[in-house]
Amino acid sequence: MPYKVTLIPGDGIGPEVVESTRRVLAVLGIEFDWEIGIVGEAAQQQFGTPLPDKVLESIKKNKVALKGPVTTPIGTGFRSVNVALRQRLDLYACLRPCKTYPGIHTPFQNVDIVVVRENTEDLYSGIEFARGSSESEKLRELITKSGYKPVREDSGFSIKFISETGSRRIVKFAFEYARANRRKKVTAVHKANIMKFTDGLFLSVAREVAKEYADIEFEDVVVDAACMRLVKNPKLFDVMVLPNLYGDIVSDLCAGLVGGLGVAPGANMGDNMAIFEPTHGSAPKYRGQNKINPMAMMLSAKMMLLYLGEKQAAERLEKAVADVIAEGKKLTYDLKPDPSEPAATTSEVADAVIEKLKK
Ligand code: NAD
């Protein structure tokens, strides 16, 4: 029986990395029945909504999706489809492994960090009140009545909330992941010294949950110090668990440590379904140029294979990607130490990975 998987090509560079990945998956000997889902600007034009119900239903039914990045209009227009998918399907855990593959030119070798980002709360809630709106006015009044220093009249508001429930399940997810993958340490990252009722809550729940996992070391670090330590000595970290916004920023930082967004895969996971997508966005300026690195998407597909229980195929795919990196002949521009060196195209990288798989 083929695996039924929802396939979201996305936009910008999305269709290129998704197609390369689909070609690579096709030679692994595992059959897929892809159900295509159109979202974002194309869906807005075709169906009048950037996230059609049909796509949500398809993911709910198949329980697994492979997704390319989707552009979010800045400042105006529809809100992020990527965030909406995570929220609507309650995919509360974003899993982003960042590991150096031999052959990648980076000042750091042997980095192997797994970022676990909370996906449904925090400043990503999308709850916002525009400058000058009646809601902003009411909020300003409430703030003043509550004894805080008045907020300027010309302010907009973005709401940050963090719950005990949300914190507990993401920290548990991080510890369960650590245990299942023989990891030694979980680091909770926060700014509890400043945001006592949100990050403070996250931290106190993390400390409580940590007591249930005596076999795994636990530490907590404030987010600014965590960034400094990551850049100074990334080997200090193993599994990191973070509220949504810090998780977003720190996962790009970690991607930078291991060679960049071109090799940073990811997954958004709920209790019984998951969407696999790279950390990177739709990089619109490279759209249609056959130039960008498809490896992050391929490594996301590797995570999907693991999720489907196809461990051997997952290992073969990762090894093929790692071999292409180690060989250094077919690498896209982002992995070239000297930008003036000729680089491989997206499709040439896919061909090189396929060649390795066929050996
Ligand atoms: P981005 O990740 O798309 O690109 C930033 C830069 O990183 C690119 O210009 C490029 O230099 C490099 N890069 C990214 N992916 C690469 C790859 N595979 N190979 C080589 N280089 C790569 O970030 P952005 O420019 O901030 O965002 C563009 C759009 O993508 C925005 O609309 C944003 O909202 C959206 N976005 C979507 C997702 C998602 O779909 N999950 C995630 C992040 C951003």
mmCIF file of C-alpha atoms and ligand atoms in Angstrom:
data_model
loop_
_atom_site.group_PDB
_atom_site.id
_atom_site.type_symbol
_atom_site.label_atom_id
_atom_site.label_comp_id
_atom_site.label_asym_id
_atom_site.label_seq_id
_atom_site.Cartn_x
_atom_site.Cartn_y
_atom_site.Cartn_z
ATOM 1 C CA MET A 1 0.000 0.000 0.000
ATOM 2 C CA PRO A 2 1.458 3.387 -0.933
ATOM 3 C CA TYR A 3 1.666 6.032 1.795
ATOM 4 C CA LYS A 4 -0.969 8.689 1.265
ATOM 5 C CA VAL A 5 0.728 12.024 1.963
ATOM 6 C CA THR A 6 -0.468 15.591 1.462
ATOM 7 C CA LEU A 7 2.084 17.436 -0.675
ATOM 8 C CA ILE A 8 2.154 21.218 -0.451
ATOM 9 C CA PRO A 9 4.559 22.633 -3.050
ATOM 10 C CA GLY A 10 4.291 26.150 -1.560
ATOM 11 C CA ASP A 11 5.591 29.117 -3.543
ATOM 12 C CA GLY A 12 8.824 31.022 -4.240
ATOM 13 C CA ILE A 13 11.529 28.325 -4.212
ATOM 14 C CA GLY A 14 9.052 25.832 -2.702
ATOM 15 C CA PRO A 15 8.057 23.999 -5.885
ATOM 16 C CA GLU A 16 11.731 23.534 -6.871
ATOM 17 C CA VAL A 17 12.838 21.979 -3.569
ATOM 18 C CA VAL A 18 9.666 19.887 -3.320
ATOM 19 C CA GLU A 19 10.060 18.512 -6.843
ATOM 20 C CA SER A 20 13.741 17.644 -6.237
ATOM 21 C CA THR A 21 12.753 15.853 -3.045
ATOM 22 C CA ARG A 22 9.947 13.986 -4.720
ATOM 23 C CA ARG A 23 12.397 12.736 -7.379
ATOM 24 C CA VAL A 24 14.785 11.551 -4.671
ATOM 25 C CA LEU A 25 12.015 9.800 -2.723
ATOM 26 C CA ALA A 26 10.912 8.039 -5.903
ATOM 27 C CA VAL A 27 14.133 5.996 -6.068
ATOM 28 C CA LEU A 28 13.951 4.784 -2.464
ATOM 29 C CA GLY A 29 11.583 1.955 -3.318
ATOM 30 C CA ILE A 30 8.764 3.276 -1.139
ATOM 31 C CA GLU A 31 5.528 4.210 -2.836
ATOM 32 C CA PHE A 32 3.718 7.457 -2.159
ATOM 33 C CA ASP A 33 0.291 8.563 -3.237
ATOM 34 C CA TRP A 34 0.645 12.347 -3.157
ATOM 35 C CA GLU A 35 -2.406 14.511 -2.573
ATOM 36 C CA ILE A 36 -1.508 18.021 -3.774
ATOM 37 C CA GLY A 37 -2.560 20.976 -1.591
ATOM 38 C CA ILE A 38 -2.466 24.542 -2.907
ATOM 39 C CA VAL A 39 -2.119 27.293 -0.269
ATOM 40 C CA GLY A 40 -0.893 30.910 -0.081
ATOM 41 C CA GLU A 41 -1.256 33.531 -2.804
ATOM 42 C CA ALA A 42 -2.215 30.972 -5.492
ATOM 43 C CA ALA A 43 -5.029 29.627 -3.280
ATOM 44 C CA GLN A 44 -6.121 33.164 -2.433
ATOM 45 C CA GLN A 45 -6.573 33.858 -6.164
ATOM 46 C CA GLN A 46 -8.131 30.497 -7.015
ATOM 47 C CA PHE A 47 -10.340 29.849 -3.982
ATOM 48 C CA GLY A 48 -10.553 33.233 -2.212
ATOM 49 C CA THR A 49 -8.639 31.993 0.842
ATOM 50 C CA PRO A 50 -4.920 31.345 1.396
ATOM 51 C CA LEU A 51 -5.696 28.184 3.384
ATOM 52 C CA PRO A 52 -8.574 26.216 1.858
ATOM 53 C CA ASP A 53 -10.453 23.791 4.149
ATOM 54 C CA LYS A 54 -9.780 21.106 1.550
ATOM 55 C CA VAL A 55 -6.054 21.216 2.404
ATOM 56 C CA LEU A 56 -6.699 21.029 6.153
ATOM 57 C CA GLU A 57 -9.053 18.080 5.599
ATOM 58 C CA SER A 58 -6.458 16.319 3.456
ATOM 59 C CA ILE A 59 -3.801 16.614 6.198
ATOM 60 C CA LYS A 60 -6.257 15.523 8.900
ATOM 61 C CA LYS A 61 -7.124 12.463 6.827
ATOM 62 C CA ASN A 62 -3.583 11.504 5.745
ATOM 63 C CA LYS A 63 -1.942 12.504 9.066
ATOM 64 C CA VAL A 64 1.275 13.353 7.205
ATOM 65 C CA ALA A 65 2.222 16.244 4.931
ATOM 66 C CA LEU A 66 5.399 17.267 3.140
ATOM 67 C CA LYS A 67 5.436 21.003 2.640
ATOM 68 C CA GLY A 68 7.480 23.598 0.789
ATOM 69 C CA PRO A 69 7.739 27.143 2.150
ATOM 70 C CA VAL A 70 4.942 29.661 1.636
ATOM 71 C CA THR A 71 5.338 33.441 1.346
ATOM 72 C CA THR A 72 3.639 35.691 3.908
ATOM 73 C CA PRO A 73 2.882 39.253 2.767
ATOM 74 C CA ILE A 74 4.701 41.720 5.058
ATOM 75 C CA GLY A 75 2.724 44.305 7.039
ATOM 76 C CA THR A 76 -0.571 43.862 5.159
ATOM 77 C CA GLY A 77 -2.502 41.032 3.435
ATOM 78 C CA PHE A 78 -3.257 37.586 4.805
ATOM 79 C CA ARG A 79 -1.565 36.223 7.922
ATOM 80 C CA SER A 80 1.009 33.453 7.700
ATOM 81 C CA VAL A 81 -0.403 30.240 6.247
ATOM 82 C CA ASN A 82 2.508 28.408 7.889
ATOM 83 C CA VAL A 83 1.518 29.638 11.347
ATOM 84 C CA ALA A 84 -2.189 29.000 10.634
ATOM 85 C CA LEU A 85 -1.514 25.377 9.647
ATOM 86 C CA ARG A 86 0.374 24.773 12.903
ATOM 87 C CA GLN A 87 -2.346 26.425 14.973
ATOM 88 C CA ARG A 88 -5.387 24.942 13.216
ATOM 89 C CA LEU A 89 -3.961 21.396 13.347
ATOM 90 C CA ASP A 90 -2.496 21.886 16.824
ATOM 91 C CA LEU A 91 0.979 20.906 15.646
ATOM 92 C CA TYR A 92 2.448 22.194 18.855
ATOM 93 C CA ALA A 93 6.019 20.968 18.530
ATOM 94 C CA CYS A 94 8.436 22.223 15.945
ATOM 95 C CA LEU A 95 11.427 19.916 15.745
ATOM 96 C CA ARG A 96 14.548 21.288 14.071
ATOM 97 C CA PRO A 97 17.701 19.189 14.131
ATOM 98 C CA CYS A 98 20.878 21.147 13.340
ATOM 99 C CA LYS A 99 23.885 19.009 12.680
ATOM 100 C CA THR A 100 27.178 19.521 10.843
ATOM 101 C CA TYR A 101 27.839 17.086 8.029
ATOM 102 C CA PRO A 102 31.524 16.445 7.246
ATOM 103 C CA GLY A 103 32.553 18.605 4.289
ATOM 104 C CA ILE A 104 30.528 21.660 5.266
ATOM 105 C CA HIS A 105 32.650 24.765 5.691
ATOM 106 C CA THR A 106 31.757 26.251 9.035
ATOM 107 C CA PRO A 107 33.897 27.324 11.984
ATOM 108 C CA PHE A 108 32.090 24.669 14.046
ATOM 109 C CA GLN A 109 32.449 20.916 13.578
ATOM 110 C CA ASN A 110 30.507 18.117 15.284
ATOM 111 C CA VAL A 111 27.557 20.304 16.199
ATOM 112 C CA ASP A 112 24.446 18.231 16.856
ATOM 113 C CA ILE A 113 21.669 20.312 18.403
ATOM 114 C CA VAL A 114 17.959 19.641 18.294
ATOM 115 C CA VAL A 115 15.768 22.719 18.660
ATOM 116 C CA VAL A 116 12.264 22.066 20.014
ATOM 117 C CA ARG A 117 10.149 25.155 19.457
ATOM 118 C CA GLU A 118 6.660 25.656 20.881
ATOM 119 C CA ASN A 119 4.402 26.301 17.903
ATOM 120 C CA THR A 120 1.021 27.565 19.101
ATOM 121 C CA GLU A 121 1.459 30.338 21.690
ATOM 122 C CA ASP A 122 3.618 33.343 22.552
ATOM 123 C CA LEU A 123 3.964 36.378 20.286
ATOM 124 C CA TYR A 124 2.979 34.187 17.329
ATOM 125 C CA SER A 125 -0.633 34.046 18.556
ATOM 126 C CA GLY A 126 -1.557 36.582 15.876
ATOM 127 C CA ILE A 127 -3.578 38.528 18.444
ATOM 128 C CA GLU A 128 -2.806 42.125 17.577
ATOM 129 C CA PHE A 129 -4.464 45.520 17.942
ATOM 130 C CA ALA A 130 -3.656 48.323 15.527
ATOM 131 C CA ARG A 131 -2.518 51.779 16.576
ATOM 132 C CA GLY A 132 -5.560 54.009 17.060
ATOM 133 C CA SER A 133 -8.113 51.125 17.192
ATOM 134 C CA SER A 134 -10.806 51.078 19.899
ATOM 135 C CA GLU A 135 -9.267 47.832 21.258
ATOM 136 C CA SER A 136 -5.885 49.529 21.630
ATOM 137 C CA GLU A 137 -7.607 52.372 23.451
ATOM 138 C CA LYS A 138 -9.264 49.915 25.879
ATOM 139 C CA LEU A 139 -5.990 48.132 26.444
ATOM 140 C CA ARG A 140 -4.218 51.403 27.197
ATOM 141 C CA GLU A 141 -6.933 52.225 29.734
ATOM 142 C CA LEU A 142 -6.606 48.811 31.367
ATOM 143 C CA ILE A 143 -2.832 49.212 31.572
ATOM 144 C CA THR A 144 -3.115 52.621 33.229
ATOM 145 C CA LYS A 145 -5.848 51.386 35.635
ATOM 146 C CA SER A 146 -3.642 48.437 36.557
ATOM 147 C CA GLY A 147 -1.030 50.845 37.838
ATOM 148 C CA TYR A 148 1.454 50.590 34.992
ATOM 149 C CA LYS A 149 3.137 53.568 33.364
ATOM 150 C CA PRO A 150 0.791 54.836 30.593
ATOM 151 C CA VAL A 151 1.490 53.458 27.127
ATOM 152 C CA ARG A 152 1.904 56.010 24.318
ATOM 153 C CA GLU A 153 -1.291 56.820 22.396
ATOM 154 C CA ASP A 154 0.273 55.973 19.044
ATOM 155 C CA SER A 155 1.156 52.394 20.043
ATOM 156 C CA GLY A 156 0.105 49.120 18.430
ATOM 157 C CA PHE A 157 -0.121 45.903 20.479
ATOM 158 C CA SER A 158 0.936 42.313 19.821
ATOM 159 C CA ILE A 159 -0.116 39.948 22.578
ATOM 160 C CA LYS A 160 2.244 37.436 24.115
ATOM 161 C CA PHE A 161 0.643 34.610 26.061
ATOM 162 C CA ILE A 162 2.095 31.413 27.440
ATOM 163 C CA SER A 163 0.037 28.785 29.264
ATOM 164 C CA GLU A 164 0.882 26.064 31.749
ATOM 165 C CA THR A 165 -0.749 23.495 29.414
ATOM 166 C CA GLY A 166 1.228 24.657 26.373
ATOM 167 C CA SER A 167 4.481 24.748 28.328
ATOM 168 C CA ARG A 168 3.966 21.340 29.891
ATOM 169 C CA ARG A 169 3.311 19.540 26.625
ATOM 170 C CA ILE A 170 6.242 21.115 24.758
ATOM 171 C CA VAL A 171 8.720 20.468 27.566
ATOM 172 C CA LYS A 172 7.437 16.891 27.873
ATOM 173 C CA PHE A 173 7.838 16.525 24.108
ATOM 174 C CA ALA A 174 11.476 17.675 24.404
ATOM 175 C CA PHE A 175 12.234 15.224 27.212
ATOM 176 C CA GLU A 176 10.453 12.344 25.458
ATOM 177 C CA TYR A 177 12.412 13.136 22.293
ATOM 178 C CA ALA A 178 15.651 13.225 24.310
ATOM 179 C CA ARG A 179 14.886 9.871 25.929
ATOM 180 C CA ALA A 180 13.845 8.166 22.679
ATOM 181 C CA ASN A 181 16.942 9.446 20.878
ATOM 182 C CA ARG A 182 19.462 8.820 23.671
ATOM 183 C CA ARG A 183 20.140 12.483 24.193
ATOM 184 C CA LYS A 184 21.771 13.552 27.433
ATOM 185 C CA LYS A 185 20.578 17.053 28.177
ATOM 186 C CA VAL A 186 17.585 19.379 27.747
ATOM 187 C CA THR A 187 18.115 23.144 27.990
ATOM 188 C CA ALA A 188 15.067 25.380 28.524
ATOM 189 C CA VAL A 189 15.546 28.868 27.071
ATOM 190 C CA HIS A 190 13.572 31.867 28.365
ATOM 191 C CA LYS A 191 13.642 35.450 29.550
ATOM 192 C CA ALA A 192 11.945 34.766 32.877
ATOM 193 C CA ASN A 193 13.821 37.555 34.649
ATOM 194 C CA ILE A 194 11.880 40.147 32.603
ATOM 195 C CA MET A 195 8.650 38.364 31.590
ATOM 196 C CA LYS A 196 7.737 36.744 34.871
ATOM 197 C CA PHE A 197 4.135 35.771 34.041
ATOM 198 C CA THR A 198 4.854 34.221 30.633
ATOM 199 C CA ASP A 199 8.464 33.047 30.422
ATOM 200 C CA GLY A 200 8.450 32.677 34.212
ATOM 201 C CA LEU A 201 5.536 30.254 33.915
ATOM 202 C CA PHE A 202 7.285 28.372 31.086
ATOM 203 C CA LEU A 203 10.398 28.037 33.256
ATOM 204 C CA SER A 204 8.617 26.877 36.402
ATOM 205 C CA VAL A 205 6.708 24.230 34.412
ATOM 206 C CA ALA A 206 9.960 23.149 32.715
ATOM 207 C CA ARG A 207 11.599 22.696 36.113
ATOM 208 C CA GLU A 208 8.644 20.622 37.319
ATOM 209 C CA VAL A 209 8.603 18.401 34.218
ATOM 210 C CA ALA A 210 12.388 17.910 34.422
ATOM 211 C CA LYS A 211 11.916 16.162 37.786
ATOM 212 C CA GLU A 212 10.040 13.360 35.975
ATOM 213 C CA TYR A 213 13.124 12.661 33.822
ATOM 214 C CA ALA A 214 15.927 12.001 36.275
ATOM 215 C CA ASP A 215 17.914 10.171 33.558
ATOM 216 C CA ILE A 216 18.287 13.379 31.505
ATOM 217 C CA GLU A 217 20.229 16.428 32.614
ATOM 218 C CA PHE A 218 18.279 19.684 32.715
ATOM 219 C CA GLU A 219 19.436 23.277 32.690
ATOM 220 C CA ASP A 220 17.863 26.639 31.916
ATOM 221 C CA VAL A 221 19.484 29.638 30.240
ATOM 222 C CA VAL A 222 18.202 33.141 29.465
ATOM 223 C CA VAL A 223 17.821 33.631 25.744
ATOM 224 C CA ASP A 224 20.498 36.306 25.307
ATOM 225 C CA ALA A 225 23.090 34.228 27.150
ATOM 226 C CA ALA A 226 21.998 31.157 25.172
ATOM 227 C CA CYS A 227 22.727 32.986 21.885
ATOM 228 C CA MET A 228 26.172 34.042 23.083
ATOM 229 C CA ARG A 229 27.007 30.535 24.295
ATOM 230 C CA LEU A 230 25.731 28.958 21.084
ATOM 231 C CA VAL A 231 28.102 31.042 19.009
ATOM 232 C CA LYS A 232 31.009 30.608 21.423
ATOM 233 C CA ASN A 233 30.656 26.887 22.054
ATOM 234 C CA PRO A 234 27.693 25.121 20.427
ATOM 235 C CA LYS A 235 28.786 21.792 21.893
ATOM 236 C CA LEU A 236 27.365 22.953 25.224
ATOM 237 C CA PHE A 237 23.890 22.237 23.821
ATOM 238 C CA ASP A 238 22.041 19.019 23.060
ATOM 239 C CA VAL A 239 18.220 19.359 23.016
ATOM 240 C CA MET A 240 16.910 22.918 23.447
ATOM 241 C CA VAL A 241 13.279 23.731 24.273
ATOM 242 C CA LEU A 242 11.979 27.247 23.667
ATOM 243 C CA PRO A 243 8.790 29.310 23.497
ATOM 244 C CA ASN A 244 7.699 30.159 19.961
ATOM 245 C CA LEU A 245 9.543 33.390 19.117
ATOM 246 C CA TYR A 246 12.899 32.477 20.691
ATOM 247 C CA GLY A 247 12.560 29.088 18.995
ATOM 248 C CA ASP A 248 12.122 30.790 15.639
ATOM 249 C CA ILE A 249 15.195 32.970 16.077
ATOM 250 C CA VAL A 250 17.426 30.381 17.721
ATOM 251 C CA SER A 251 16.655 27.747 15.078
ATOM 252 C CA ASP A 252 17.944 30.095 12.354
ATOM 253 C CA LEU A 253 21.005 30.790 14.524
ATOM 254 C CA CYS A 254 21.615 27.045 14.888
ATOM 255 C CA ALA A 255 21.093 26.576 11.134
ATOM 256 C CA GLY A 256 23.848 29.165 10.646
ATOM 257 C CA LEU A 257 26.201 27.182 12.863
ATOM 258 C CA VAL A 258 25.886 24.078 10.702
ATOM 259 C CA GLY A 259 26.146 25.602 7.234
ATOM 260 C CA GLY A 260 22.970 27.627 6.751
ATOM 261 C CA LEU A 261 19.313 27.274 5.905
ATOM 262 C CA GLY A 262 20.100 25.036 2.949
ATOM 263 C CA VAL A 263 20.801 22.138 5.323
ATOM 264 C CA ALA A 264 18.286 22.847 8.129
ATOM 265 C CA PRO A 265 15.276 20.489 8.084
ATOM 266 C CA GLY A 266 12.210 20.550 10.290
ATOM 267 C CA ALA A 267 8.910 19.046 11.343
ATOM 268 C CA ASN A 268 5.742 20.399 12.958
ATOM 269 C CA MET A 269 4.281 17.683 15.109
ATOM 270 C CA GLY A 270 1.053 17.168 16.983
ATOM 271 C CA ASP A 271 -0.181 14.165 18.921
ATOM 272 C CA ASN A 272 -1.261 12.229 15.836
ATOM 273 C CA MET A 273 -0.169 14.123 12.722
ATOM 274 C CA ALA A 274 2.821 15.991 11.357
ATOM 275 C CA ILE A 275 3.915 18.382 8.615
ATOM 276 C CA PHE A 276 7.506 18.120 7.450
ATOM 277 C CA GLU A 277 9.073 21.302 6.075
ATOM 278 C CA PRO A 278 12.497 22.950 6.051
ATOM 279 C CA THR A 279 13.324 25.832 8.408
ATOM 280 C CA HIS A 280 13.881 28.191 5.483
ATOM 281 C CA GLY A 281 11.286 30.361 3.807
ATOM 282 C CA SER A 282 10.293 30.863 0.180
ATOM 283 C CA ALA A 283 13.357 33.030 -0.708
ATOM 284 C CA PRO A 284 11.341 34.778 -3.470
ATOM 285 C CA LYS A 285 14.392 36.389 -5.070
ATOM 286 C CA TYR A 286 15.669 32.934 -6.108
ATOM 287 C CA ARG A 287 12.324 31.696 -7.406
ATOM 288 C CA GLY A 288 12.535 29.706 -10.657
ATOM 289 C CA GLN A 289 16.329 30.025 -10.901
ATOM 290 C CA ASN A 290 17.177 26.382 -10.167
ATOM 291 C CA LYS A 291 19.812 27.748 -7.801
ATOM 292 C CA ILE A 292 18.905 27.089 -4.178
ATOM 293 C CA ASN A 293 19.779 24.110 -2.027
ATOM 294 C CA PRO A 294 17.151 21.341 -1.884
ATOM 295 C CA MET A 295 18.947 19.449 0.920
ATOM 296 C CA ALA A 296 16.967 20.986 3.810
ATOM 297 C CA MET A 297 13.787 19.775 2.103
ATOM 298 C CA MET A 298 15.318 16.340 1.475
ATOM 299 C CA LEU A 299 16.400 16.065 5.109
ATOM 300 C CA SER A 300 12.857 17.058 6.144
ATOM 301 C CA ALA A 301 11.653 14.147 3.990
ATOM 302 C CA LYS A 302 14.131 11.954 5.879
ATOM 303 C CA MET A 303 12.383 13.016 9.098
ATOM 304 C CA MET A 304 9.063 12.100 7.468
ATOM 305 C CA LEU A 305 10.371 8.631 6.589
ATOM 306 C CA LEU A 306 11.397 8.113 10.226
ATOM 307 C CA TYR A 307 7.912 9.218 11.320
ATOM 308 C CA LEU A 308 6.392 6.675 8.913
ATOM 309 C CA GLY A 309 8.562 3.958 10.443
ATOM 310 C CA GLU A 310 10.792 3.675 7.351
ATOM 311 C CA LYS A 311 14.045 3.831 9.304
ATOM 312 C CA GLN A 312 16.226 2.122 6.714
ATOM 313 C CA ALA A 313 15.043 4.382 3.893
ATOM 314 C CA ALA A 314 15.520 7.418 6.140
ATOM 315 C CA GLU A 315 19.105 6.405 6.875
ATOM 316 C CA ARG A 316 19.810 5.739 3.188
ATOM 317 C CA LEU A 317 18.475 9.153 2.228
ATOM 318 C CA GLU A 318 20.490 10.962 4.887
ATOM 319 C CA LYS A 319 23.640 9.065 3.942
ATOM 320 C CA ALA A 320 23.185 9.929 0.256
ATOM 321 C CA VAL A 321 22.852 13.631 1.111
ATOM 322 C CA ALA A 322 25.844 13.416 3.470
ATOM 323 C CA ASP A 323 27.934 11.681 0.784
ATOM 324 C CA VAL A 324 27.148 14.403 -1.757
ATOM 325 C CA ILE A 325 28.207 17.024 0.811
ATOM 326 C CA ALA A 326 31.392 15.130 1.712
ATOM 327 C CA GLU A 327 32.344 14.751 -1.959
ATOM 328 C CA GLY A 328 31.915 18.508 -2.436
ATOM 329 C CA LYS A 329 31.475 18.361 -6.242
ATOM 330 C CA LYS A 330 27.729 18.994 -6.559
ATOM 331 C CA LEU A 331 26.930 21.685 -4.054
ATOM 332 C CA THR A 332 24.743 24.744 -4.451
ATOM 333 C CA TYR A 333 26.161 28.252 -3.978
ATOM 334 C CA ASP A 334 25.341 28.432 -0.264
ATOM 335 C CA LEU A 335 27.697 25.554 0.581
ATOM 336 C CA LYS A 336 30.592 26.869 -1.514
ATOM 337 C CA PRO A 337 33.298 28.420 0.682
ATOM 338 C CA ASP A 338 34.277 30.722 -2.186
ATOM 339 C CA PRO A 339 31.217 32.395 -3.782
ATOM 340 C CA SER A 340 33.091 32.886 -7.072
ATOM 341 C CA GLU A 341 33.461 29.096 -7.491
ATOM 342 C CA PRO A 342 30.936 27.558 -9.911
ATOM 343 C CA ALA A 343 28.026 25.978 -8.034
ATOM 344 C CA ALA A 344 25.649 23.140 -8.858
ATOM 345 C CA THR A 345 21.994 23.778 -9.619
ATOM 346 C CA THR A 346 19.073 22.540 -7.512
ATOM 347 C CA SER A 347 18.305 19.763 -9.985
ATOM 348 C CA GLU A 348 21.978 18.731 -10.273
ATOM 349 C CA VAL A 349 22.047 18.243 -6.492
ATOM 350 C CA ALA A 350 18.949 16.047 -6.770
ATOM 351 C CA ASP A 351 20.656 14.051 -9.580
ATOM 352 C CA ALA A 352 23.773 13.625 -7.403
ATOM 353 C CA VAL A 353 21.717 12.361 -4.437
ATOM 354 C CA ILE A 354 19.813 9.974 -6.738
ATOM 355 C CA GLU A 355 23.106 8.657 -8.118
ATOM 356 C CA LYS A 356 24.318 7.909 -4.589
ATOM 357 C CA LEU A 357 21.047 6.136 -3.783
ATOM 358 C CA LYS A 358 21.280 3.968 -6.888
ATOM 359 C CA LYS A 359 24.785 2.728 -5.995
HETATM 360 P P1 NAD B 1 14.113 32.781 3.612
HETATM 361 O O1 NAD B 1 14.474 31.625 4.477
HETATM 362 O O2 NAD B 1 13.113 32.545 2.564
HETATM 363 O O3 NAD B 1 15.421 33.298 2.875
HETATM 364 C C1 NAD B 1 16.428 34.096 3.428
HETATM 365 C C2 NAD B 1 17.710 33.847 2.645
HETATM 366 O O4 NAD B 1 18.261 32.604 3.059
HETATM 367 C C3 NAD B 1 17.539 33.700 1.136
HETATM 368 O O5 NAD B 1 17.522 34.923 0.485
HETATM 369 C C4 NAD B 1 18.720 32.859 0.788
HETATM 370 O O6 NAD B 1 19.867 33.678 0.702
HETATM 371 C C5 NAD B 1 18.860 31.940 1.970
HETATM 372 N N1 NAD B 1 18.187 30.653 1.762
HETATM 373 C C6 NAD B 1 16.969 30.278 2.225
HETATM 374 N N2 NAD B 1 16.711 29.025 1.844
HETATM 375 C C7 NAD B 1 17.764 28.608 1.127
HETATM 376 C C8 NAD B 1 18.077 27.392 0.456
HETATM 377 N N3 NAD B 1 17.251 26.337 0.457
HETATM 378 N N4 NAD B 1 19.262 27.314 -0.216
HETATM 379 C C9 NAD B 1 20.100 28.345 -0.211
HETATM 380 N N5 NAD B 1 19.874 29.514 0.395
HETATM 381 C C10 NAD B 1 18.713 29.624 1.063
HETATM 382 O O7 NAD B 1 13.664 33.956 4.592
HETATM 383 P P2 NAD B 1 12.901 35.326 4.264
HETATM 384 O O8 NAD B 1 13.515 35.976 3.065
HETATM 385 O O9 NAD B 1 12.885 36.016 5.559
HETATM 386 O O10 NAD B 1 11.421 34.894 3.957
HETATM 387 C C11 NAD B 1 10.868 34.815 2.654
HETATM 388 C C12 NAD B 1 9.409 34.443 2.769
HETATM 389 O O11 NAD B 1 9.274 33.120 3.303
HETATM 390 C C13 NAD B 1 8.606 35.351 3.693
HETATM 391 O O12 NAD B 1 7.358 35.609 3.097
HETATM 392 C C14 NAD B 1 8.433 34.534 4.949
HETATM 393 O O13 NAD B 1 7.275 34.882 5.658
HETATM 394 C C15 NAD B 1 8.338 33.137 4.377
HETATM 395 N N6 NAD B 1 8.720 32.068 5.318
HETATM 396 C C16 NAD B 1 8.033 30.911 5.209
HETATM 397 C C17 NAD B 1 8.365 29.841 6.028
HETATM 398 C C18 NAD B 1 7.596 28.557 5.877
HETATM 399 O O14 NAD B 1 6.924 28.369 4.883
HETATM 400 N N7 NAD B 1 7.653 27.666 6.846
HETATM 401 C C19 NAD B 1 9.435 29.941 6.925
HETATM 402 C C20 NAD B 1 10.148 31.129 6.978
HETATM 403 C C21 NAD B 1 9.785 32.184 6.154
#
